[in-house]
Short mmCIF file of C-alpha atoms in Angstrom, two decimals:
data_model
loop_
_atom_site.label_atom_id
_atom_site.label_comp_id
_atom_site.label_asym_id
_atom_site.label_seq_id
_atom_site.Cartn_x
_atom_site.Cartn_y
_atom_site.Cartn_z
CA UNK A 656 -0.08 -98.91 190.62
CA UNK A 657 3.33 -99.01 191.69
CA UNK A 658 3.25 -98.68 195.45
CA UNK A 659 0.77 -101.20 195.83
CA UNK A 660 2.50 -103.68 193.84
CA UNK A 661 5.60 -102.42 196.06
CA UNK A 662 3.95 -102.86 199.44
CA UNK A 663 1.82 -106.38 198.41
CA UNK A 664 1.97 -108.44 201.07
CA UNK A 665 2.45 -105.88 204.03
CA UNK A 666 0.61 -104.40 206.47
CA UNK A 667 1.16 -101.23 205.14
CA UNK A 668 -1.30 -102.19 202.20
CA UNK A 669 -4.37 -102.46 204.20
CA UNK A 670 -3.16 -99.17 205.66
CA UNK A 671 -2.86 -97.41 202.49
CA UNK A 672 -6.81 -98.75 201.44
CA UNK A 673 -8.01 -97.39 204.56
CA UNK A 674 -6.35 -93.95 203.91
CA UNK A 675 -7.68 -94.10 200.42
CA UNK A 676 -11.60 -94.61 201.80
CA UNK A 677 -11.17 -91.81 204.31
CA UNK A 678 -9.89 -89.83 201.05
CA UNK A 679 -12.89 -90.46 199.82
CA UNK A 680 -14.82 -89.68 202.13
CA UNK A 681 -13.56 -86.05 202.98
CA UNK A 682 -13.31 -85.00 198.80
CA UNK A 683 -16.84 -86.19 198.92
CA UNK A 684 -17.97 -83.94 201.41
CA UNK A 685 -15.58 -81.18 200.32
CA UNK A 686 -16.48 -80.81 196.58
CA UNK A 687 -20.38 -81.32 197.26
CA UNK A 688 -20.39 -78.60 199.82
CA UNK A 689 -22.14 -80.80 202.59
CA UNK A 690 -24.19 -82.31 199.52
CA UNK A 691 -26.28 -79.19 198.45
CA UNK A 692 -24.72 -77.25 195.43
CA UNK A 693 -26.91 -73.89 193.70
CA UNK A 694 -25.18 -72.41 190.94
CA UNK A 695 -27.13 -69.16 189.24
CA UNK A 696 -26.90 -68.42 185.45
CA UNK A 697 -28.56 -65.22 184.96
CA UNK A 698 -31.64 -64.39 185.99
CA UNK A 699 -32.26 -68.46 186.86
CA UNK A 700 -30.85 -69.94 190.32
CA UNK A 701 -30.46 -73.59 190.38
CA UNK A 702 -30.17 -75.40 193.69
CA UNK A 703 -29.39 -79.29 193.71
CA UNK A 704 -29.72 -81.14 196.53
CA UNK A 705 -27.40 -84.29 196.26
CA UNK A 706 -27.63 -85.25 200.03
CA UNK A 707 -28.69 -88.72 198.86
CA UNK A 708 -26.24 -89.62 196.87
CA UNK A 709 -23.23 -88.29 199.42
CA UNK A 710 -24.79 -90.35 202.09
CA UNK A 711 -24.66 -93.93 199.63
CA UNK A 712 -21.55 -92.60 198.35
CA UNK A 713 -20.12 -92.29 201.95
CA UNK A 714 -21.69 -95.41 203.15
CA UNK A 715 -19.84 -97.56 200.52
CA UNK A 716 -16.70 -95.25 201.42
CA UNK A 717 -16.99 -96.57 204.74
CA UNK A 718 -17.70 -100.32 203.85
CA UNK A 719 -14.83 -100.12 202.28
CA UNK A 720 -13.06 -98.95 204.89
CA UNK A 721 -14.26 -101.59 207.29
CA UNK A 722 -13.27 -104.05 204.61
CA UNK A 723 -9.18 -102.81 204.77
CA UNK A 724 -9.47 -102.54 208.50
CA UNK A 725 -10.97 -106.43 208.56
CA UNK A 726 -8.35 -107.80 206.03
CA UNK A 727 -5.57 -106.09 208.35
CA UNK A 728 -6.92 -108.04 211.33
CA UNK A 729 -7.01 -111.35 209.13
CA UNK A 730 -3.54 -110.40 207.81
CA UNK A 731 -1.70 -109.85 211.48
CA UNK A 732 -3.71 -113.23 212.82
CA UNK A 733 -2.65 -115.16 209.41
CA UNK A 734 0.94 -113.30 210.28
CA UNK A 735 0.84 -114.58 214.28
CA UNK A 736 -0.39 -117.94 213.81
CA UNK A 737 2.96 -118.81 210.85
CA UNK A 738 4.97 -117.81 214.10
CA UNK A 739 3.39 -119.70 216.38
CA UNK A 740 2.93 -122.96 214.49
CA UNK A 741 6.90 -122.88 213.70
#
């Protein structure tokens, strides 16, 4: 991945892997329709409820957003204390 090798080291890394789980997140709930997808074929109507799996799928979404959000904090307080100790 070029723009992550490009921004290593920045704080604009940590921004771009919170921006990716919020991606995530929204195609998630914008291709499952909300988590419950029927298709018909025929005379047969099939209705799938994948509410379940949208809610894990979301909740690891978000734990990784937490995760880029926590490594930004650790990254600006690694960033502040080199400028203080100096």
């Amino acid at each position: 991945m070029v723009i992550g090798d490009f921004l290593a080291d920045t704080i604009y890394h940590y921004f771009f892997g919170a921006g990716k789980s919020l991606f995530v997140i929204f195609y998630l709930i914008l291709s499952l329709k909300s988590g419950v997808v029927s298709t018909a074929f025929g005379s047969i109507n099939l209705l799938v409820d994948l509410r379940l799996f949208l809610v894990i799928a979301m909740l690891l979404s978000l734990l990784g957003l937490a995760r880029s959000v926590f490594q930004a904090i650790n990254f600006m307080n690694e960033k502040a204390s080199i400028t203080v100790s100096l």
